[in-house]
Amino acid sequence: MFLSLRAEVEDAVAEALTALSLPTDDLGIEQPPDGVDAVLASSVAFRLAEEVGAPPPKVAADIAAEIDAEPYDYIDAAVGQGPYVNFLPSEQYLADTLETAQADDYGHLPDRDTSVVLEHTSANPTGPVHVGRARNPIVGDALARVLEYAGYDVERHYYVNDAGRQIAVFTWAYETFDESDLPDPDRDSPEYEMVRYYRKGNDYLESADDDAVEAAEAEIAAILQGLEDGDEETYERVAEVVDTVLSGMTETIGRLPAEFDEFVKETQFMRDGSTDDVVQRLKELDCAVYEEDAWQLDLPDFEKNLVFLRADGTSLYTTRDLAHHEWKFEHFDRAVTVLGEDHKLQADQLSSTLELLGHDTDQLEQVFYSWVNLPEGGMSTREGTGVDLDDLLDEAIDRARAEVEDRMADRLRDDDLDEDDLDRIARQVGIGAVRYDIVSKQPTKGITFEWERALDFEAQSAPYVQYVHARCCGILDDAGDVDTDAVDPSALEASEAAALLREIARFPAVIEEAAEDHRPHVVATYTRSLAETFNSFYRECPVLDADKETRAARVALVGAARTTVANALDAIGVDAPTSM
């Protein structure tokens, strides 16, 4: 239905531009500005203002004046509002929305027959996941969900760094030190137990005498060379460490929740010969130079060369990642990678090198994010001083439980809720608050996580939106069986009810925009707007006490709101509790 509306809007804009003898190559169809009741808008006036020789608002008004909504089923009117041409939905579109939004799959767009590999997190398997890096799995998983809602066939990949120096140090330390040399682990979990070896090894390399460090470095270098030479025993030694740490890390990430379809290891591209093949082709490029005991690419537009092979014949992370991306291009239509902002130079060099190797990098899309900080300050897993994600999630659940206990004291006293219910709600609200607070911000903006804001039931937070879903569930439970199949949408004449239906109707367009621009925070912003609109409706429009016809229509509207809130939260990976 939404795609039908979009097609009508595209036809209407194209016909108006043709009538005005203006180009139709870019129609500028997008989400309308905030506070506008339209479902779709066109920003084409911005593009055409210079060509027409008039300001955008005048161009938008002229385009709108050329549009006759009469032939269209879903367009009620086209209105020039400032520099936009905004399209108001017809009664038929709203009636169809009220019906289709009852379905569990509302907001899911048709299959696009396009495969996407989305790589996210890919944190080095050297210890527990810390808060600063928590944005990667949260943004990555939310983006994967949004793309699936938009009709893409998505695979979530974790690219495992199992061939770098850090892993060689970790493997050497694990094989060198006894557990009796180590402090007790912070948690009974594999990555917490293993990270003690990594920290001990780094401390040793920094504090031991020169001869001891030289001997250790020789063993570390032998591990790296063994990987490069394809030595099976070395692979097995490294895999024991990497797989153990990774098992614990992914269990933590799964609490968010975030899961992966495949763990792709760096060493895969060393063992199958594809890294060697990349090296040979890189050496043949005109910009390849041998300087400072290493093979490098003197890439145009970059001050820093890209080193791809050391003098001892060992490859680098970027070299192996080039082979990795060629593998992605072979198996998927599109490749999306979520990266920290500190990887931007490396990502830009990677993209430029892939172009030199003959690849169309339109397949490659990168989403960069900034860090998550706590008011207490910086974090560092290597020094063992950071705030682990497990600790943050535990505290979120504890704080949510205290808040829920206070708000639901009467129901607890009346035995309407038991401990299992309280645990479930505390987990849904607590983890939802962390996830929502992080995903709701533009990825490139830094975040300082604050408990008071994240767990505020009255403000623009996850609990605020989750409570709307719970309220919808409560109303529908009290309403009992109501025939919503033959509801008359005209019974929703109250302005608050009509506004809620128009807001529900925007959901598919929000999904499309978020997927197109790789901005899952757009969905989070929408959930707040939807929750506010529902609360206005709830305050002004009694549901259960209305007359029979109005009651049925409003119950149907509450059902549509419940589905839309649940799916919008699901699209960014936040649970929708049925009671709070």
XYZ file of C-alpha atoms in Angstrom:
580
model
C 0.000 0.000 0.000
C 2.756 2.462 0.916
C 4.634 1.620 -2.272
C 1.443 2.319 -4.223
C 1.217 5.726 -2.563
C 4.863 6.399 -3.368
C 4.305 5.455 -7.011
C 1.355 7.854 -7.177
C 3.455 10.657 -5.656
C 6.255 10.015 -8.152
C 3.782 10.097 -11.054
C 2.181 13.299 -9.772
C 5.518 15.109 -9.372
C 6.819 13.888 -12.748
C 3.646 14.988 -14.538
C 3.761 18.419 -12.876
C 7.410 18.915 -13.796
C 6.719 17.871 -17.370
C 3.847 20.356 -17.558
C 6.223 23.074 -16.343
C 8.910 21.984 -18.848
C 11.278 21.047 -16.028
C 13.617 17.995 -15.827
C 12.295 14.861 -14.130
C 15.567 13.023 -13.481
C 15.460 13.539 -9.691
C 12.042 13.848 -8.043
C 13.339 14.291 -4.492
C 10.736 12.053 -2.837
C 11.391 11.842 0.921
C 9.934 12.091 4.400
C 8.039 15.341 5.023
C 9.453 17.888 7.475
C 8.646 17.429 11.162
C 5.239 18.670 12.248
C 3.633 18.201 8.826
C 0.641 15.849 8.446
C 1.823 14.681 5.035
C 2.990 11.103 4.450
C 5.481 11.904 1.669
C 7.056 15.068 0.305
C 9.162 16.236 -2.610
C 12.212 18.456 -2.130
C 12.684 18.892 -5.880
C 12.220 22.670 -5.531
C 15.646 22.933 -3.905
C 17.271 21.398 -6.969
C 15.323 23.444 -9.497
C 15.409 26.862 -7.813
C 18.543 28.069 -9.613
C 17.372 26.732 -12.979
C 13.960 28.365 -12.625
C 15.374 31.561 -11.186
C 12.971 31.621 -8.257
C 13.255 30.780 -4.558
C 12.391 27.189 -3.554
C 9.056 28.095 -1.862
C 7.844 29.716 -5.109
C 8.956 26.697 -7.158
C 7.256 24.302 -4.702
C 4.028 26.297 -4.858
C 4.061 26.247 -8.682
C 4.614 22.485 -8.757
C 1.834 21.890 -6.227
C -0.543 24.033 -8.267
C 0.007 21.757 -11.284
C -1.014 18.614 -9.375
C -4.586 17.400 -9.522
C -5.200 14.793 -6.803
C -8.488 13.643 -8.335
C -7.104 10.754 -10.454
C -5.214 9.236 -7.506
C -6.518 6.803 -4.903
C -4.170 7.640 -2.065
C -3.383 11.354 -2.566
C -5.853 13.840 -1.132
C -3.913 16.978 -2.020
C -0.489 18.345 -2.883
C 0.419 21.457 -0.931
C 3.380 23.758 -1.335
C 4.611 24.396 2.190
C 7.824 26.334 2.249
C 10.354 24.671 -0.091
C 8.513 21.301 -0.063
C 5.614 19.838 -1.981
C 3.795 17.868 0.724
C 1.326 15.125 -0.148
C -1.643 14.637 2.159
C -3.079 11.115 2.383
C -6.593 10.416 1.149
C -9.378 8.925 3.259
C -8.922 5.697 1.302
C -5.250 5.542 2.253
C -6.050 6.094 5.912
C -8.848 3.491 5.813
C -6.490 0.969 4.222
C -3.836 1.847 6.813
C -6.268 1.172 9.661
C -6.891 -2.266 8.200
C -3.350 -3.249 7.229
C -1.840 -1.996 10.504
C -3.746 -4.721 12.350
C -1.460 -7.307 10.727
C 1.638 -8.494 12.582
C 3.875 -7.699 9.607
C 2.805 -4.057 9.264
C 5.791 -1.957 8.228
C 7.541 -4.793 6.387
C 8.157 -3.766 2.772
C 8.076 -6.242 -0.153
C 11.119 -8.403 -0.927
C 13.688 -6.464 -2.979
C 15.558 -9.592 -4.131
C 18.814 -7.980 -2.987
C 21.347 -9.642 -0.688
C 23.247 -7.563 1.855
C 26.162 -8.625 4.030
C 26.317 -6.383 7.076
C 29.539 -6.563 9.056
C 29.461 -5.070 12.501
C 31.169 -5.245 15.892
C 34.228 -7.267 14.769
C 35.992 -6.281 17.995
C 39.391 -7.892 18.505
C 38.917 -11.057 20.598
C 41.206 -9.871 23.373
C 38.776 -9.516 26.280
C 35.350 -8.363 27.481
C 33.329 -5.918 25.389
C 33.555 -2.465 26.954
C 31.033 0.340 26.953
C 32.939 2.579 24.560
C 32.515 0.022 21.771
C 28.911 -0.888 22.600
C 27.608 1.386 19.857
C 28.891 -0.905 17.108
C 26.750 -4.006 17.867
C 23.747 -1.845 18.775
C 23.854 0.303 15.630
C 24.867 -2.683 13.496
C 22.069 -4.936 14.701
C 19.484 -2.125 14.455
C 20.564 -1.374 10.897
C 20.341 -5.069 9.982
C 16.798 -5.181 11.361
C 15.778 -2.028 9.502
C 17.172 -3.404 6.236
C 15.222 -6.637 6.774
C 12.043 -4.642 7.401
C 12.765 -2.798 4.154
C 12.808 -6.075 2.212
C 16.515 -6.867 1.952
C 17.989 -10.340 2.489
C 20.518 -9.597 5.238
C 23.368 -11.675 6.641
C 25.078 -10.419 9.804
C 28.819 -11.088 9.855
C 31.466 -10.730 12.550
C 34.933 -10.399 11.014
C 37.343 -12.041 13.447
C 40.848 -10.627 13.761
C 42.727 -13.851 14.445
C 45.974 -13.022 12.649
C 47.304 -9.779 14.125
C 50.047 -9.090 16.653
C 47.561 -8.732 19.544
C 46.381 -12.297 18.976
C 49.938 -13.566 18.680
C 50.756 -11.875 22.009
C 47.614 -13.381 23.542
C 48.483 -16.888 22.299
C 52.062 -16.618 23.579
C 50.860 -15.359 26.977
C 48.248 -18.113 27.305
C 50.891 -20.748 26.657
C 53.513 -19.075 28.877
C 51.881 -18.155 32.152
C 50.196 -20.363 34.749
C 46.818 -19.531 36.194
C 48.483 -19.297 39.595
C 50.305 -16.221 38.244
C 47.014 -14.438 37.584
C 44.404 -12.574 39.646
C 40.885 -13.959 40.005
C 38.637 -13.238 37.001
C 36.043 -10.469 37.360
C 33.313 -12.815 36.145
C 32.786 -16.523 35.629
C 32.869 -16.209 31.859
C 35.464 -17.316 29.270
C 36.585 -13.887 28.086
C 37.073 -12.632 31.667
C 39.138 -15.679 32.512
C 41.229 -15.453 29.338
C 41.860 -11.693 29.363
C 44.020 -12.164 32.462
C 46.637 -13.877 30.269
C 46.543 -11.038 27.746
C 47.019 -8.385 30.423
C 49.767 -10.405 32.095
C 51.557 -10.768 28.760
C 51.423 -7.035 28.032
C 52.654 -6.202 31.527
C 55.538 -8.651 31.078
C 56.570 -7.164 27.725
C 56.640 -3.698 29.286
C 58.463 -4.573 32.512
C 60.734 -7.584 31.892
C 64.467 -7.227 31.177
C 65.663 -6.811 27.611
C 66.796 -10.422 27.112
C 63.471 -11.814 28.337
C 61.505 -9.430 26.120
C 63.674 -10.319 23.131
C 62.986 -14.028 23.676
C 59.258 -13.400 24.044
C 59.177 -11.270 20.905
C 60.872 -14.070 18.987
C 58.100 -16.475 20.028
C 55.424 -13.935 19.104
C 57.049 -13.393 15.693
C 57.152 -17.168 15.166
C 53.393 -17.366 15.741
C 52.778 -14.618 13.180
C 55.069 -16.300 10.673
C 53.423 -19.669 11.275
C 50.051 -18.175 10.385
C 51.513 -16.615 7.250
C 53.126 -19.927 6.243
C 49.903 -21.870 6.702
C 51.207 -23.968 9.585
C 48.254 -26.029 10.810
C 49.549 -26.384 14.370
C 49.874 -22.594 14.689
C 46.318 -22.135 13.448
C 45.079 -24.565 16.089
C 46.996 -22.806 18.874
C 45.592 -19.434 17.910
C 42.085 -20.805 17.380
C 41.966 -22.187 20.924
C 42.508 -18.699 22.338
C 40.351 -16.803 19.839
C 37.360 -19.143 19.944
C 37.333 -19.245 23.745
C 37.383 -15.464 24.099
C 34.893 -14.985 21.285
C 32.399 -17.367 22.885
C 32.190 -15.137 25.938
C 32.145 -11.874 23.980
C 29.269 -12.985 21.794
C 27.293 -14.106 24.832
C 27.575 -10.565 26.195
C 26.643 -9.042 22.844
C 23.696 -11.432 22.693
C 22.249 -9.732 25.770
C 21.655 -6.528 23.764
C 20.412 -8.554 21.785
C 22.666 -8.875 18.760
C 23.393 -12.111 16.936
C 25.467 -13.155 13.935
C 24.869 -15.465 11.006
C 28.563 -16.088 10.389
C 31.956 -15.505 11.989
C 34.448 -14.901 9.191
C 38.081 -15.261 10.242
C 40.992 -13.323 8.796
C 42.994 -16.511 8.511
C 40.434 -17.869 6.033
C 41.904 -15.517 3.439
C 45.453 -16.507 4.275
C 44.755 -20.226 4.117
C 42.865 -20.163 0.810
C 45.594 -18.166 -0.976
C 43.444 -15.115 -1.671
C 45.679 -12.808 0.398
C 48.736 -13.876 -1.619
C 46.757 -13.273 -4.805
C 45.851 -9.764 -3.659
C 49.491 -9.041 -2.820
C 50.638 -10.042 -6.313
C 48.034 -7.815 -7.967
C 48.871 -4.897 -5.674
C 52.553 -5.149 -6.599
C 51.581 -4.751 -10.261
C 49.779 -1.437 -9.699
C 51.499 1.717 -10.941
C 51.307 3.258 -7.459
C 53.038 0.283 -5.782
C 56.435 1.172 -4.260
C 58.950 -0.601 -2.043
C 60.026 1.867 0.635
C 61.229 1.637 4.216
C 61.478 -2.162 4.016
C 57.860 -2.660 3.019
C 55.611 -2.804 -0.020
C 53.255 0.180 -0.062
C 50.676 1.915 -2.226
C 51.286 5.603 -2.855
C 47.596 6.359 -3.240
C 46.481 9.645 -4.756
C 44.584 11.943 -2.366
C 46.157 10.319 0.716
C 49.128 11.726 2.607
C 49.852 8.378 4.220
C 50.851 5.339 2.139
C 49.026 2.043 2.505
C 51.466 -0.663 3.613
C 50.374 -4.072 2.369
C 53.410 -6.353 2.825
C 56.238 -6.256 5.368
C 59.857 -6.998 4.498
C 59.599 -10.412 6.162
C 56.773 -11.375 3.791
C 53.937 -11.086 6.320
C 50.705 -9.391 5.284
C 48.776 -6.774 7.233
C 45.187 -6.496 8.416
C 44.239 -4.257 5.489
C 45.759 -6.678 2.969
C 43.639 -9.504 4.307
C 40.610 -7.212 4.482
C 40.983 -6.503 0.758
C 40.681 -10.238 0.098
C 37.757 -10.329 2.518
C 35.917 -7.601 0.598
C 36.536 -9.259 -2.751
C 34.889 -12.334 -1.223
C 31.957 -10.180 -0.113
C 31.531 -8.721 -3.590
C 31.499 -12.217 -5.056
C 28.784 -13.526 -2.760
C 26.527 -10.516 -2.039
C 24.877 -7.684 -3.941
C 25.781 -5.082 -1.328
C 28.309 -4.894 1.517
C 27.696 -2.635 4.521
C 30.248 -2.186 7.302
C 29.733 -0.447 10.641
C 33.001 1.098 11.825
C 34.338 3.329 14.576
C 35.337 6.807 13.500
C 38.996 5.946 14.153
C 38.871 3.550 11.171
C 37.836 6.169 8.605
C 41.260 6.599 6.989
C 41.727 2.856 6.744
C 38.231 2.470 5.232
C 38.835 5.217 2.678
C 42.151 3.650 1.641
C 40.459 0.262 1.383
C 37.772 1.665 -0.910
C 40.309 3.439 -3.136
C 42.441 0.291 -3.400
C 39.434 -1.837 -4.337
C 38.723 0.604 -7.157
C 42.325 0.252 -8.362
C 41.813 -3.523 -8.341
C 38.880 -3.062 -10.720
C 35.906 -3.256 -8.362
C 32.757 -1.149 -8.453
C 32.722 0.216 -4.924
C 29.097 1.297 -5.247
C 28.523 -2.110 -3.668
C 30.394 -0.960 -0.570
C 28.758 1.248 2.047
C 30.246 2.272 5.380
C 28.525 3.590 8.491
C 30.772 5.372 10.981
C 29.971 5.917 14.634
C 31.461 7.904 17.473
C 32.128 6.638 20.989
C 29.896 6.021 23.970
C 31.251 7.550 27.156
C 30.156 7.477 30.765
C 30.283 10.607 32.916
C 33.104 8.966 34.884
C 35.494 9.337 31.926
C 37.588 7.185 29.607
C 37.849 3.416 29.254
C 40.542 0.936 28.295
C 40.234 -2.844 28.210
C 43.984 -3.280 27.728
C 44.737 -1.681 31.086
C 41.826 -3.427 32.727
C 40.338 -0.114 33.878
C 37.344 0.145 31.571
C 33.645 -0.247 32.209
C 32.529 -3.541 30.715
C 29.260 -3.810 28.816
C 28.155 -6.616 31.158
C 28.438 -4.226 34.110
C 26.415 -1.565 32.319
C 23.637 -4.028 31.440
C 23.522 -5.456 34.954
C 23.176 -1.991 36.427
C 20.512 -1.097 33.856
C 18.427 -4.093 34.905
C 18.892 -3.324 38.620
C 17.885 0.318 38.161
C 14.910 -0.634 35.990
C 13.780 -3.182 38.556
C 13.797 -0.565 41.307
C 11.791 1.826 39.129
C 9.303 -0.858 38.102
C 8.866 -2.061 41.689
C 8.022 1.481 42.739
C 5.568 2.038 39.892
C 3.883 -1.364 40.191
C 3.798 -1.669 43.971
C 0.003 -2.090 44.041
C 0.048 -4.922 41.527
C 2.840 -6.656 43.429
C 0.877 -6.402 46.692
C -2.230 -7.797 44.967
C -0.207 -10.707 43.527
C -1.116 -9.495 40.051
C 2.606 -9.788 39.223
C 5.073 -12.405 40.410
C 8.872 -12.356 40.558
C 9.193 -13.826 37.076
C 7.065 -11.000 35.680
C 9.168 -8.445 37.528
C 12.415 -9.967 36.256
C 11.109 -9.997 32.684
C 9.909 -6.402 32.774
C 13.117 -5.181 34.458
C 15.221 -6.863 31.776
C 13.056 -5.539 28.916
C 13.050 -2.003 30.295
C 16.660 -1.898 31.486
C 18.340 -3.303 28.400
C 15.823 -1.530 26.176
C 16.777 1.771 27.831
C 20.484 1.266 27.095
C 19.908 0.155 23.539
C 17.335 2.827 22.732
C 19.430 5.642 24.208
C 22.365 4.639 22.016
C 20.525 3.882 18.774
C 18.382 7.021 18.983
C 21.370 9.316 18.406
C 22.948 10.030 15.042
C 25.912 7.619 14.858
C 28.483 10.327 14.142
C 27.636 12.231 17.325
C 29.377 11.294 20.551
C 27.254 10.031 23.446
C 27.632 10.447 27.173
C 25.303 7.834 28.621
C 23.193 9.121 31.551
C 20.932 6.887 33.632
C 18.418 9.566 34.518
C 17.665 10.283 30.889
C 17.703 6.696 29.647
C 15.300 5.395 32.315
C 12.951 8.396 32.425
C 9.406 7.053 32.013
C 8.094 10.551 31.363
C 10.600 11.738 28.756
C 11.675 10.657 25.291
C 13.179 7.324 26.272
C 12.614 3.615 25.746
C 10.395 3.237 28.847
C 8.235 6.102 27.612
C 7.603 4.316 24.302
C 7.402 0.847 25.885
C 4.739 2.096 28.285
C 2.562 3.112 25.318
C 2.724 -0.451 24.009
C 1.804 -1.840 27.429
C -1.081 0.634 27.663
C -2.358 -0.450 24.229
C -2.235 -4.086 25.354
C -4.182 -3.233 28.503
C -6.908 -1.408 26.573
C -7.275 -4.260 24.101
C -7.444 -6.819 26.906
C -10.224 -4.817 28.575
C -12.054 -4.358 25.277
C -12.390 -8.092 24.714
C -13.609 -9.348 21.347
C -14.447 -6.451 19.032
C -15.190 -6.845 15.332
C -12.685 -4.481 13.739
C -13.062 -5.846 10.198
C -15.966 -3.563 9.267
C -14.880 -0.430 11.105
C -15.875 2.921 9.645
C -12.745 5.145 9.696
C -14.975 8.219 9.547
C -15.827 7.466 13.189
C -12.294 8.631 13.967
C -13.271 12.240 13.363
C -11.725 13.575 16.574
C -8.577 15.473 15.650
C -6.407 13.412 18.046
C -7.648 10.129 16.557
C -7.097 11.360 12.993
C -3.601 12.548 13.913
C -2.750 9.137 15.385
C -3.919 7.347 12.243
C -1.836 9.645 10.047
C 1.177 8.996 12.280
C 0.660 5.227 12.004
C 0.430 5.631 8.229
C 3.950 7.127 8.171
C 5.645 3.986 9.501
C 6.445 2.251 6.178
C 7.926 5.501 4.849
C 10.083 5.798 7.974
C 11.415 2.276 7.429
C 12.238 3.066 3.815
C 14.071 6.270 4.739
C 16.043 4.633 7.547
C 17.096 1.762 5.277
C 17.949 3.986 2.336
C 20.135 6.330 4.389
C 21.450 3.682 6.844
C 20.093 5.719 9.758
C 18.239 3.519 12.266
C 17.949 6.487 14.623
C 15.216 7.775 12.294
C 13.018 4.893 13.495
C 13.762 5.719 17.135
C 12.768 9.328 16.530
C 9.544 8.107 14.950
C 8.679 5.947 17.964
C 8.815 9.015 20.207
C 6.550 10.962 17.877
C 4.151 8.012 17.668
C 4.105 7.643 21.467
C 3.388 11.354 21.970
C 0.590 11.256 19.402
C -0.918 8.175 21.037
C -0.832 9.793 24.480
C -2.680 12.836 23.129
C -5.304 10.482 21.690
C -5.521 8.539 24.969
C -6.089 11.721 26.990
C -8.788 13.152 24.732
C -10.542 10.140 23.202
C -12.160 7.589 25.570
C -12.074 4.144 24.006
C -14.082 1.736 26.121
C -16.763 4.268 27.143
C -17.502 5.571 23.640
C -20.665 4.718 21.668
C -20.636 1.379 19.863
C -19.492 2.627 16.432
C -16.868 4.987 17.823
C -15.710 2.357 20.311
C -15.093 -0.204 17.555
C -13.163 2.332 15.468
C -11.046 3.449 18.410
C -10.337 -0.128 19.478
C -9.154 -0.798 15.925
C -6.991 2.313 16.107
C -5.461 1.147 19.403
C -4.774 -2.236 17.780
C -3.060 -0.505 14.878
C -1.024 1.600 17.296
C 0.014 -1.448 19.298
C 1.278 -3.231 16.198
C 3.072 -0.149 14.924
C 4.781 0.591 18.237
C 5.793 -3.074 18.630
C 7.217 -3.286 15.110
C 8.947 0.087 15.284
C 10.653 -0.971 18.521
C 11.455 -4.380 17.025
C 13.051 -2.674 14.020
C 15.639 -1.143 16.367
C 15.870 -4.211 18.613
C 13.969 -3.009 21.676
C 11.443 -5.256 23.450
C 7.808 -4.185 23.696
C 6.489 -5.289 27.119
C 2.816 -6.230 27.336
C 2.617 -4.853 30.876
C 4.602 -2.301 32.863
